XYZ file of C-alpha atoms in Angstrom:
780
model
C 323.326 53.376 118.176
C 326.058 50.684 118.342
C 327.219 49.144 121.726
C 330.294 50.590 122.906
C 331.785 48.415 126.040
C 332.043 50.616 129.097
C 334.906 50.787 131.196
C 335.112 48.929 134.551
C 337.026 48.909 137.630
C 338.127 45.450 138.429
C 341.518 46.288 140.056
C 340.819 45.587 143.776
C 338.924 42.180 142.795
C 341.773 41.222 140.728
C 344.300 42.059 143.359
C 342.204 39.868 145.898
C 342.057 37.227 143.314
C 345.813 37.055 142.955
C 346.525 36.973 146.862
C 344.245 34.182 147.167
C 345.879 32.400 144.350
C 349.116 32.883 145.992
C 347.932 31.006 148.929
C 348.350 27.804 147.069
C 351.987 28.204 146.881
C 352.835 27.474 150.520
C 350.659 24.648 150.300
C 352.605 23.137 147.444
C 355.851 23.990 149.124
C 355.289 22.299 152.450
C 353.683 19.448 150.690
C 356.875 19.190 148.479
C 358.969 19.323 151.399
C 357.079 16.512 153.246
C 357.141 14.287 150.453
C 360.716 15.025 149.881
C 361.525 14.269 153.692
C 359.544 10.905 153.321
C 361.558 9.824 150.465
C 364.760 10.740 152.189
C 363.605 8.907 155.426
C 362.703 5.660 153.198
C 366.069 5.654 151.444
C 367.824 5.851 154.952
C 368.898 9.455 155.044
C 367.147 10.223 158.507
C 369.004 13.211 159.213
C 368.381 14.887 155.962
C 364.707 14.009 156.365
C 364.532 15.688 159.569
C 366.278 18.624 158.135
C 363.749 18.993 155.419
C 360.737 18.521 157.770
C 362.076 21.019 160.190
C 362.432 23.424 157.172
C 358.710 22.974 156.464
C 357.939 23.530 160.295
C 359.845 26.930 160.406
C 358.414 28.019 157.015
C 354.805 27.559 158.609
C 355.956 29.004 162.145
C 357.206 32.256 160.820
C 353.978 33.792 159.398
C 351.730 32.138 162.190
C 353.983 33.704 164.797
C 354.176 37.079 163.074
C 350.232 37.053 162.858
C 350.006 36.031 166.568
C 352.630 38.749 167.748
C 350.554 41.481 165.961
C 347.230 40.333 167.623
C 349.043 40.389 170.872
C 350.426 44.064 170.139
C 346.647 44.948 169.469
C 345.608 43.329 172.777
C 343.656 40.520 170.894
C 343.903 36.951 172.119
C 342.969 34.207 169.685
C 343.181 30.598 168.867
C 345.854 30.769 166.449
C 348.499 30.887 169.598
C 347.851 27.239 169.921
C 349.190 26.498 166.242
C 352.279 28.633 167.217
C 352.937 26.705 170.263
C 352.463 23.423 168.643
C 355.027 24.327 165.910
C 357.393 25.559 168.611
C 356.900 22.391 170.717
C 357.434 19.998 167.649
C 360.726 21.845 166.937
C 361.818 21.567 170.815
C 361.136 17.918 171.151
C 362.401 17.251 167.687
C 359.133 15.833 166.359
C 359.892 17.176 162.825
C 357.377 15.147 160.886
C 354.637 16.219 163.233
C 355.628 19.903 162.909
C 355.773 19.316 158.985
C 352.264 17.660 159.001
C 350.957 20.704 161.228
C 352.480 22.975 158.325
C 350.706 21.054 155.740
C 347.424 21.272 157.727
C 347.706 24.936 158.237
C 348.560 25.577 154.580
C 345.690 23.376 153.384
C 343.354 24.916 155.621
C 344.256 28.551 154.164
C 344.176 27.073 150.632
C 340.651 25.736 151.482
C 339.664 29.069 152.784
C 340.852 30.860 149.714
C 338.856 28.582 147.542
C 335.613 28.787 149.548
C 335.965 32.538 150.155
C 336.603 32.949 146.306
C 333.500 31.092 145.488
C 331.529 32.693 148.106
C 332.224 36.204 147.233
C 332.083 35.601 143.656
C 328.575 37.345 143.169
C 329.974 40.343 145.238
C 333.105 40.722 143.195
C 330.825 40.430 139.972
C 329.156 43.616 141.306
C 332.481 45.503 141.363
C 333.764 44.353 138.159
C 330.489 45.518 136.320
C 330.619 49.002 137.662
C 330.306 51.332 134.684
C 332.752 54.154 134.234
C 331.292 56.155 131.306
C 327.897 57.135 129.658
C 326.817 58.467 126.385
C 325.244 62.021 126.777
C 323.507 63.765 124.362
C 324.798 67.334 123.711
C 322.668 70.636 123.204
C 323.122 70.059 119.430
C 322.142 66.471 119.316
C 325.580 65.021 119.079
C 326.619 62.244 121.338
C 329.727 62.244 123.463
C 331.233 59.612 125.861
C 331.805 61.176 129.143
C 333.017 59.784 132.361
C 330.443 58.842 135.015
C 331.147 61.505 137.487
C 330.335 64.255 134.799
C 326.707 63.104 134.573
C 324.154 65.213 136.316
C 320.437 64.968 137.054
C 318.645 66.165 133.954
C 321.161 65.090 131.487
C 319.865 63.203 128.264
C 321.698 59.870 127.818
C 321.736 56.896 125.355
C 322.051 53.288 126.399
C 323.307 51.067 123.731
C 322.478 47.324 123.477
C 324.073 45.216 126.087
C 325.195 48.397 127.951
C 324.677 48.842 131.851
C 322.316 51.695 132.535
C 324.978 54.061 134.058
C 322.762 56.145 136.461
C 319.200 56.157 137.706
C 316.810 57.634 135.489
C 313.381 57.835 133.346
C 313.357 55.969 129.940
C 312.047 57.697 126.986
C 310.439 54.592 125.495
C 309.386 50.957 126.116
C 312.619 48.823 127.051
C 313.660 45.446 127.976
C 316.080 44.956 130.762
C 318.048 42.374 132.660
C 317.894 43.426 136.139
C 319.437 40.210 137.529
C 322.464 42.062 138.797
C 320.538 44.323 141.060
C 317.437 42.352 141.955
C 318.807 38.764 141.650
C 316.092 37.894 139.207
C 317.093 36.331 135.964
C 314.150 36.911 133.788
C 313.781 39.972 131.494
C 311.873 42.941 132.509
C 309.779 45.223 130.381
C 309.648 48.966 131.328
C 307.333 51.503 129.768
C 308.030 55.057 128.653
C 308.277 57.293 131.655
C 309.095 54.433 134.044
C 312.072 54.715 136.382
C 314.979 52.432 135.787
C 318.030 51.718 138.258
C 321.510 51.917 137.527
C 323.409 48.746 137.035
C 320.653 46.877 135.083
C 321.748 46.039 131.732
C 320.000 46.825 128.331
C 318.656 43.310 126.722
C 316.999 45.198 123.906
C 317.449 47.843 121.297
C 319.200 50.796 122.394
C 317.114 53.769 124.078
C 317.164 57.138 125.333
C 316.644 58.201 128.915
C 316.812 61.221 131.343
C 319.122 61.044 134.242
C 317.073 61.476 137.626
C 320.291 61.288 139.968
C 324.131 61.521 139.422
C 326.220 58.587 139.668
C 327.228 58.801 143.385
C 323.545 58.831 144.380
C 322.376 56.021 141.982
C 321.281 52.586 143.002
C 324.396 50.920 141.607
C 326.937 53.013 143.490
C 325.308 52.337 146.863
C 325.381 48.358 145.987
C 328.976 48.780 145.124
C 329.841 50.596 148.241
C 328.053 47.868 150.320
C 329.747 45.086 148.267
C 333.352 46.553 148.843
C 332.508 46.724 152.527
C 331.325 43.271 152.668
C 334.262 41.728 150.579
C 336.813 43.628 152.654
C 336.455 41.127 155.566
C 338.582 38.375 155.230
C 337.510 36.267 158.496
C 334.236 37.933 159.345
C 333.331 35.444 162.094
C 336.241 36.537 164.478
C 333.907 37.242 167.136
C 332.576 33.892 167.380
C 335.743 32.265 167.092
C 337.176 34.417 169.793
C 334.337 33.526 172.100
C 335.389 29.961 171.622
C 339.131 30.745 172.049
C 338.246 32.462 175.598
C 337.543 29.057 177.016
C 339.454 26.636 174.510
C 343.004 28.160 174.687
C 343.041 28.251 178.697
C 341.782 24.634 178.837
C 344.230 23.370 176.090
C 347.157 25.026 177.945
C 345.998 23.611 181.208
C 345.675 19.993 179.827
C 348.976 20.121 178.135
C 350.513 21.317 181.496
C 348.905 18.524 183.361
C 350.046 15.869 180.867
C 353.644 16.978 181.061
C 353.486 17.601 184.978
C 351.958 14.231 185.820
C 354.028 12.276 183.337
C 357.210 14.244 183.298
C 357.112 13.865 179.507
C 357.271 17.236 177.532
C 356.261 15.139 174.417
C 352.875 14.698 175.856
C 352.222 18.314 176.159
C 353.435 18.873 172.532
C 350.910 16.078 171.382
C 348.299 17.783 173.136
C 349.050 21.155 171.418
C 349.311 19.329 167.999
C 345.929 17.855 168.089
C 344.317 21.147 169.613
C 345.537 23.277 166.252
C 342.099 24.995 166.088
C 341.533 24.849 162.191
C 337.795 24.508 162.812
C 337.592 27.924 164.514
C 340.191 29.671 162.320
C 338.808 28.604 158.879
C 335.574 26.648 159.046
C 333.527 29.330 160.645
C 334.647 32.225 158.482
C 333.892 29.769 155.471
C 330.283 29.269 156.536
C 329.683 32.785 157.310
C 331.156 34.143 153.931
C 329.142 31.324 152.070
C 326.092 33.050 153.891
C 327.276 36.564 152.968
C 327.364 35.389 149.209
C 323.807 33.548 149.351
C 322.251 36.759 150.911
C 323.659 38.795 148.014
C 322.332 36.457 145.306
C 318.846 36.972 146.993
C 319.214 40.720 146.796
C 320.344 41.259 150.372
C 323.722 43.006 150.785
C 324.935 42.385 154.329
C 328.031 44.511 155.426
C 329.966 41.924 157.204
C 329.958 38.552 158.797
C 329.388 40.032 162.265
C 326.078 41.477 161.103
C 325.005 38.155 159.355
C 325.854 36.405 162.878
C 323.566 38.885 164.521
C 320.841 38.478 162.004
C 320.749 34.774 162.525
C 320.386 35.269 166.417
C 317.544 38.056 165.963
C 314.511 37.501 168.154
C 312.915 40.653 167.717
C 311.906 42.821 164.330
C 310.883 46.399 164.408
C 309.338 47.537 160.886
C 308.534 50.790 159.542
C 305.001 50.782 157.767
C 305.106 53.127 154.648
C 307.470 51.654 152.033
C 308.175 48.602 153.987
C 305.020 46.732 154.753
C 303.149 49.073 152.397
C 304.293 49.901 148.774
C 305.018 53.548 149.890
C 303.422 54.816 146.717
C 299.965 56.074 146.392
C 297.739 53.784 144.199
C 294.173 54.483 142.694
C 292.241 51.853 144.542
C 289.130 52.969 143.209
C 287.761 55.339 140.424
C 284.167 56.580 141.053
C 282.334 58.474 138.243
C 279.462 60.943 138.289
C 276.142 59.544 137.108
C 276.213 58.930 133.263
C 280.292 59.319 133.461
C 283.163 56.753 132.600
C 285.577 55.630 135.218
C 288.220 55.483 132.565
C 287.669 58.901 131.191
C 287.971 60.167 134.782
C 291.432 58.654 135.200
C 292.372 59.840 131.753
C 291.633 63.421 132.224
C 293.290 63.400 135.707
C 296.396 61.730 134.477
C 296.692 63.931 131.305
C 296.440 67.187 133.434
C 299.027 65.733 136.082
C 301.749 64.705 133.182
C 303.696 67.890 133.921
C 303.482 67.577 137.758
C 306.497 66.570 139.821
C 304.398 65.238 142.478
C 304.536 61.794 143.637
C 300.593 61.436 143.308
C 301.057 62.824 139.727
C 303.540 60.100 138.693
C 301.438 57.323 140.165
C 298.107 58.537 138.294
C 300.146 58.780 135.146
C 301.636 55.540 135.230
C 298.354 53.904 136.318
C 296.655 55.398 133.246
C 299.368 54.246 130.929
C 299.136 50.568 132.482
C 295.512 50.625 131.624
C 296.378 51.740 127.987
C 294.412 54.966 128.345
C 295.421 57.630 125.649
C 296.791 60.698 127.327
C 296.631 64.078 125.983
C 299.102 66.915 126.198
C 297.471 69.453 128.474
C 297.551 73.176 127.838
C 297.691 76.138 130.231
C 298.562 74.036 133.362
C 298.891 75.823 136.657
C 299.579 74.209 140.022
C 298.553 75.637 143.436
C 300.375 74.123 146.172
C 298.158 72.049 148.580
C 295.158 72.677 146.258
C 295.782 70.850 143.247
C 296.592 71.223 139.287
C 294.262 72.998 136.680
C 294.661 72.669 132.727
C 293.044 72.190 129.520
C 292.505 68.883 128.055
C 290.756 68.392 124.565
C 289.297 71.906 125.047
C 287.947 71.026 128.445
C 288.931 72.798 131.670
C 289.938 70.018 134.220
C 291.025 70.367 137.676
C 292.626 67.702 139.775
C 292.711 68.070 143.741
C 290.675 69.432 146.403
C 286.808 70.210 145.979
C 285.084 73.177 147.506
C 281.503 73.764 148.321
C 278.604 71.172 148.895
C 278.956 67.618 147.307
C 276.459 66.039 145.284
C 274.870 62.862 146.676
C 277.089 60.353 144.679
C 280.094 62.494 145.777
C 279.082 62.561 149.495
C 279.107 58.641 149.108
C 282.383 58.431 147.650
C 283.854 60.572 150.221
C 282.214 58.456 153.057
C 283.434 55.267 151.559
C 286.747 56.456 151.580
C 286.641 57.746 155.095
C 285.495 54.252 156.277
C 288.283 52.737 154.339
C 290.984 55.122 155.485
C 291.690 56.128 151.840
C 292.330 59.707 150.724
C 290.358 61.194 147.743
C 291.508 63.387 144.656
C 288.513 65.139 143.112
C 288.410 65.538 139.238
C 286.425 68.470 138.251
C 285.182 70.321 135.100
C 283.600 73.653 134.492
C 280.187 72.200 135.785
C 281.199 70.460 138.992
C 283.005 67.242 139.833
C 283.246 64.520 137.060
C 284.665 61.979 139.500
C 286.650 60.807 142.371
C 289.991 58.917 142.648
C 290.323 57.030 145.977
C 293.957 56.621 146.903
C 295.666 54.013 149.219
C 299.277 52.997 150.056
C 298.512 49.162 149.535
C 300.079 46.669 151.797
C 302.713 44.663 149.962
C 301.244 41.330 148.746
C 303.990 39.476 150.126
C 304.066 41.089 153.642
C 301.827 38.610 155.332
C 303.615 35.878 153.952
C 306.954 37.300 154.865
C 305.839 37.922 158.537
C 304.868 34.092 158.737
C 308.064 33.040 157.379
C 309.990 35.378 159.627
C 308.130 34.027 162.758
C 308.990 30.200 161.330
C 312.656 31.606 161.083
C 312.725 32.275 164.886
C 311.813 35.703 165.257
C 309.445 35.995 168.341
C 308.382 39.413 168.312
C 307.293 41.711 165.407
C 306.374 45.261 165.989
C 305.316 47.748 163.538
C 306.505 51.615 164.072
C 304.872 54.344 161.982
C 304.290 58.000 161.894
C 300.744 57.473 160.581
C 297.339 57.495 162.068
C 296.364 54.968 164.641
C 293.367 53.665 162.802
C 295.397 53.376 159.525
C 298.278 51.683 161.389
C 295.908 49.180 163.301
C 294.255 48.209 159.921
C 297.756 47.227 158.336
C 298.986 45.644 161.508
C 295.984 43.451 161.548
C 296.481 42.663 157.523
C 300.121 41.573 157.982
C 299.900 40.015 161.544
C 302.436 41.875 163.604
C 302.527 41.668 167.379
C 302.448 45.223 168.404
C 301.906 48.678 166.642
C 303.221 52.092 167.590
C 301.490 55.176 165.564
C 302.197 58.416 165.390
C 305.812 57.946 166.005
C 308.490 60.411 165.362
C 312.004 59.312 164.006
C 313.261 59.982 167.687
C 310.574 57.932 169.173
C 311.193 55.199 166.864
C 315.039 55.209 167.769
C 313.725 55.117 171.593
C 311.659 52.232 171.012
C 314.263 50.188 169.071
C 316.808 51.024 171.974
C 314.325 49.674 174.553
C 313.698 46.378 172.562
C 317.311 46.032 171.893
C 318.110 45.735 175.551
C 315.747 42.725 175.890
C 316.903 40.792 172.756
C 318.792 40.779 169.500
C 317.024 43.270 167.394
C 316.704 44.050 163.628
C 314.992 47.169 162.491
C 313.743 47.752 158.806
C 313.253 51.065 157.135
C 312.965 52.765 153.850
C 313.881 56.228 154.391
C 316.299 58.850 155.872
C 314.014 59.524 158.612
C 314.418 55.937 159.680
C 318.232 56.523 160.008
C 318.385 57.017 163.914
C 316.185 53.631 164.337
C 318.379 51.874 162.222
C 321.626 53.077 163.985
C 320.093 51.849 167.420
C 319.275 48.212 166.158
C 321.740 45.366 166.438
C 320.958 44.959 162.714
C 319.590 47.960 160.721
C 318.004 46.949 157.218
C 317.512 49.551 154.497
C 314.687 48.838 152.102
C 315.645 49.302 148.516
C 319.213 50.633 147.392
C 318.154 53.883 146.021
C 318.808 57.591 147.181
C 319.822 58.454 150.680
C 318.816 55.050 151.940
C 321.701 53.230 150.025
C 324.287 55.629 151.271
C 323.294 55.555 154.813
C 326.334 54.502 156.875
C 323.943 53.207 159.704
C 322.556 50.256 157.536
C 323.936 46.854 158.190
C 322.318 45.436 155.339
C 320.449 46.798 152.300
C 317.665 45.013 150.120
C 318.581 45.863 146.556
C 315.347 44.436 145.270
C 312.134 46.104 146.309
C 310.544 42.713 147.769
C 310.236 42.230 151.480
C 310.077 38.480 151.296
C 313.841 38.806 150.566
C 314.283 39.756 154.289
C 312.851 36.300 155.228
C 315.344 34.709 152.781
C 318.143 36.666 154.577
C 317.111 35.723 158.001
C 316.820 32.003 156.830
C 320.310 32.124 155.343
C 321.743 33.725 158.227
C 320.396 31.255 160.636
C 321.540 28.227 158.630
C 324.941 29.594 158.050
C 325.352 30.427 161.670
C 324.089 26.906 162.525
C 326.722 25.300 160.157
C 329.349 27.639 161.520
C 328.706 26.747 165.107
C 328.418 22.806 164.163
C 331.582 22.878 162.433
C 333.292 24.384 165.296
C 331.630 22.289 167.707
C 331.936 19.039 166.199
C 335.678 19.776 165.318
C 336.617 21.070 168.687
C 334.762 18.130 170.456
C 336.795 15.697 168.375
C 339.950 17.615 169.031
C 339.241 17.668 172.808
C 338.760 13.768 172.870
C 342.220 13.422 171.097
C 343.698 15.950 173.419
C 342.571 13.510 176.293
C 344.039 10.557 174.610
C 347.338 12.572 173.817
C 347.611 13.853 177.498
C 347.347 10.147 178.561
C 350.504 9.573 176.470
C 348.426 7.178 173.942
C 348.586 9.543 171.013
C 352.094 10.527 169.944
C 352.688 13.990 168.037
C 352.875 12.590 164.409
C 349.607 10.326 164.731
C 348.062 13.453 166.516
C 349.050 15.585 163.625
C 347.416 13.291 160.980
C 344.423 12.935 163.129
C 343.977 16.720 163.457
C 344.515 16.958 159.658
C 341.518 14.626 159.220
C 339.349 16.270 161.643
C 340.011 20.016 159.942
C 339.362 18.820 156.542
C 336.201 17.226 157.647
C 334.849 20.306 159.383
C 335.907 22.708 156.592
C 334.009 20.475 154.035
C 331.052 20.694 156.341
C 331.218 24.264 156.558
C 330.816 24.523 152.761
C 327.385 23.079 153.275
C 326.603 26.660 153.995
C 326.811 27.581 150.334
C 323.321 25.858 149.730
C 320.112 24.827 151.967
C 318.415 26.419 154.851
C 315.669 28.284 152.598
C 312.202 27.228 153.726
C 310.673 28.571 150.504
C 310.235 26.052 147.636
C 311.445 27.221 144.159
C 308.961 27.897 141.673
C 309.253 26.241 138.304
C 309.416 28.600 135.085
C 306.231 27.502 133.695
C 304.310 27.904 137.091
C 305.985 31.546 137.234
C 304.453 32.171 133.697
C 300.927 31.056 134.757
C 301.376 33.399 138.078
C 302.418 36.170 135.946
C 299.568 35.588 133.442
C 296.737 35.363 135.995
C 298.308 38.262 138.048
C 297.865 40.511 134.957
C 294.348 39.449 134.663
C 293.396 40.926 137.978
C 293.554 44.388 136.663
C 290.384 43.418 134.461
C 288.697 41.423 137.164
C 289.037 44.453 139.629
C 287.504 46.901 136.781
C 284.517 44.241 136.615
C 284.476 44.260 140.362
C 284.216 48.096 140.412
C 281.189 48.072 137.951
C 279.383 45.328 140.045
C 279.687 47.829 143.212
C 278.260 50.602 140.883
C 275.525 48.431 139.938
C 274.604 47.329 143.469
C 274.620 51.158 144.582
C 272.476 52.088 141.668
C 269.912 49.328 142.805
C 270.123 50.395 146.396
C 269.765 54.190 145.943
C 267.482 54.261 142.756
C 265.869 50.929 142.293
C 263.083 52.490 139.945
C 265.623 54.272 137.449
C 265.183 52.673 133.939
C 268.957 52.065 133.585
C 268.980 49.694 136.558
C 267.944 46.629 134.529
C 270.761 47.453 131.496
C 273.488 47.931 134.208
C 272.601 44.550 135.675
C 272.656 42.931 132.390
C 276.108 44.442 131.587
C 277.432 43.397 135.016
C 276.228 39.929 134.389
C 277.709 39.751 131.061
C 281.044 40.685 132.495
C 280.942 38.248 135.439
C 280.108 35.393 132.992
C 282.398 36.435 130.313
C 285.392 37.590 132.202
C 285.235 36.659 135.961
C 284.236 33.082 135.649
C 286.250 31.991 132.707
C 289.366 33.401 134.757
C 288.311 31.464 137.940
C 287.891 28.321 135.823
C 291.142 28.656 134.036
C 292.910 29.024 137.333
C 291.245 25.957 138.570
C 292.416 23.939 135.697
C 295.773 25.148 135.293
C 297.170 27.341 137.957
C 296.249 25.640 141.164
C 297.338 22.045 139.883
C 300.804 23.893 139.112
C 300.945 25.267 142.560
C 300.671 21.857 144.397
C 304.569 21.344 144.528
C 305.705 25.076 145.438
C 303.089 24.972 148.146
C 303.523 21.603 149.607
C 300.502 19.994 148.560
C 297.204 20.023 146.576
C 295.471 20.742 149.808
C 296.956 24.147 149.982
C 294.449 25.542 147.360
C 291.487 23.753 148.517
C 289.893 26.814 150.194
C 290.626 28.946 146.995
C 288.745 26.335 145.023
C 285.968 26.656 147.721
C 285.762 30.221 146.930
C 285.448 29.566 143.187
C 282.524 27.523 143.846
C 280.867 30.233 146.049
C 281.560 32.887 143.310
C 279.914 30.749 140.805
C 276.772 30.234 142.810
C 276.491 33.932 143.656
C 276.855 34.791 139.860
C 274.238 32.042 139.006
C 271.882 33.720 141.672
C 272.219 37.225 139.751
C 271.393 35.227 136.529
C 268.359 33.724 138.084
C 267.003 37.174 139.020
C 267.645 38.616 135.509
C 265.791 35.354 134.051
C 262.840 36.205 136.302
C 262.834 39.903 135.382
C 262.767 39.212 131.666
C 262.275 42.415 129.527
C 260.250 44.140 132.307
C 261.644 46.053 135.372
C 262.915 44.297 138.319
C 260.160 43.521 141.015
C 260.286 44.901 144.338
C 260.469 41.410 145.930
C 263.741 40.642 144.140
C 265.688 43.708 145.290
C 266.557 42.415 148.830
C 267.919 39.205 147.750
C 269.399 40.525 144.512
C 271.259 43.323 146.638
C 272.326 40.525 149.061
C 273.862 38.468 146.065
C 275.655 41.707 144.410
C 277.280 42.864 147.667
C 278.235 39.323 148.895
C 279.663 38.684 145.327
C 281.827 41.719 145.734
C 283.032 40.953 149.120
C 283.916 37.376 148.453
C 285.693 38.255 145.159
C 287.566 41.176 146.822
C 288.737 39.019 149.532
C 289.582 36.182 147.025
C 291.754 38.449 144.715
C 293.424 39.673 147.840
C 294.343 36.135 149.098
C 295.486 35.054 145.660
C 297.858 37.955 145.632
C 299.086 37.531 148.960
C 299.527 33.623 149.053
C 300.138 32.867 145.332
C 301.228 35.736 143.189
C 303.658 36.866 145.762
C 305.520 33.554 144.887
C 306.699 35.052 141.549
C 309.010 38.141 141.537
C 306.882 39.817 139.187
C 305.084 42.863 140.265
C 301.322 42.153 140.954
C 298.758 43.991 138.980
C 297.425 47.207 140.464
C 294.186 46.974 141.854
C 291.686 49.545 140.982
């Protein structure tokens, strides 16, 4: 299966590149004219020099006047009118050198804008250039044909060669290695297992593989990203609103000051000098450069913002409303715990359930199958599968009848305890049954994203004063998630219309951002000043109401985008304020007759270059998060991967504690306790000790200091103490049964150890593992 380059469509970006390159030609032309005039003046040809400089002035005046007239025709009033008046005034009072310097200044500013905008939108243009146009499709007879992308439909079997771009969203047939940097912004290679979903736009970094398309090209991830990128790059000067707010006050002030200078002195040259030093390049160029730079940086972090106006609003936001499901939580069910019947095996319960569910399209079925494969459980192809909507799936696995779904009739004692535990924890239960009754239960949850709490803290640090969670979920479940992530308010059982109403109310009080992940959030996204869609997939990516889309399924990128937006806006305002402040001082000097037009033109040129270079600072800086070195990321990924095994040991610990609490005289109590202690000393403690030696010291720099991990180190000490306590009870019991006087303290140690370990794992995942873009290990 050889690699065949896929066609791309770079025509529009190429045209934009050529137009920007052409902007350097006026700068070269007016610079040559100014130098030529200077040479003529030095050689005594004064009239010829004035003619050359006048030509440079007219060359700059013509396009500037045409642009101003078009704005006035559209009833728009901007700061560029000052540049036109300055050029006209220079010609009227025959200050041709001053006019030529203004021409150089305008051409230099436009050239710098072209350079900065070209650099700032490079990442967005690369997205457009990489858009695939064809795909390899397997025909009914097994033959392979290259077809236009618009002919690919959901269900088609496709082949992706080495180095190819995945053309549409789909499901891979075999393990693959992918470069997802174009979509997610992360440069590391990612492994995806057989049956996993892959997004269009990612690059095959390994051997060729087969896949089944789950969406057509128009509905796929990359198409949504490209549409947003085209809209974002279509704005040449996206900071027009900020510039025009300044212009509303600055232009009248300039004209009044120029008029006063002329009126009080009777010297029109003073008015021209005021106009020359007032030429507002800081507003015309510096502010758009800063904002376009911010657009580029958010794109590199996996957030595509439609335009500079949206980025500016994001930088001024004070209120955030966020949907719960799929935003603060993963949005996908996960087996938080598997409970087996007495003498049963948890892995076997999950394996049987996943085997039966392989043929079901339900989201729960996909979650169980994926989780079983992650644990390396061998799945069997089921026979005689039938599905009853709302009741479950039934089939034959290894000759055994297995049913996954609801359970009728009275529950045995262990099952009643499992159901009660699920209700108390706000989880749902899926029962796995055989011919003779229930075999086990799978407790499902929609887990809070590991990075959610950290992201909420960063958003507060970035300036958001009020964070509200809105959800259609039950009040008790919503309140639990709200407490976990630390929001200010929660609105439960909220319909799409009620969400939109709440967003509208908040938007009346402050600049408001709404974050959602589905079509049902579209009305609320439309009501917000800035609507942010989670994940560039399906309908969300193509929703016209979204002002920004997170192309990577990580909530912390929203905090990155807010910090970048605030920084870019701060740089833009700083550039405009400093530049215009210096210009005002020069204008006052010019109005007093102390600054002739020529000197004023050179001074303004220096001011403009200064503020434009300052605006380029927006290409870097502003992020509070520290970069995590590659070696530390490797450690984070490694220890995050070990958490799955630790949670298995944790589940066994809970089973042992429950056994001792309910049947303390059972002969299997002591063997179960010994096995639990073996796993604690053989798996859990070595994991904690290795973290203490390797991971925690490596986190000192990304977290700011070694003290940041001190509380977690103290948890390690407590875990060791409780494990030793369990071991001491085993030593006292010897070969005989456990004594009655041991049970109270032993149960306290076991349940206490479970609570400490569970909290410790959650804190590590939220505070440490969320620093790495790798997906955390699923808890079970």
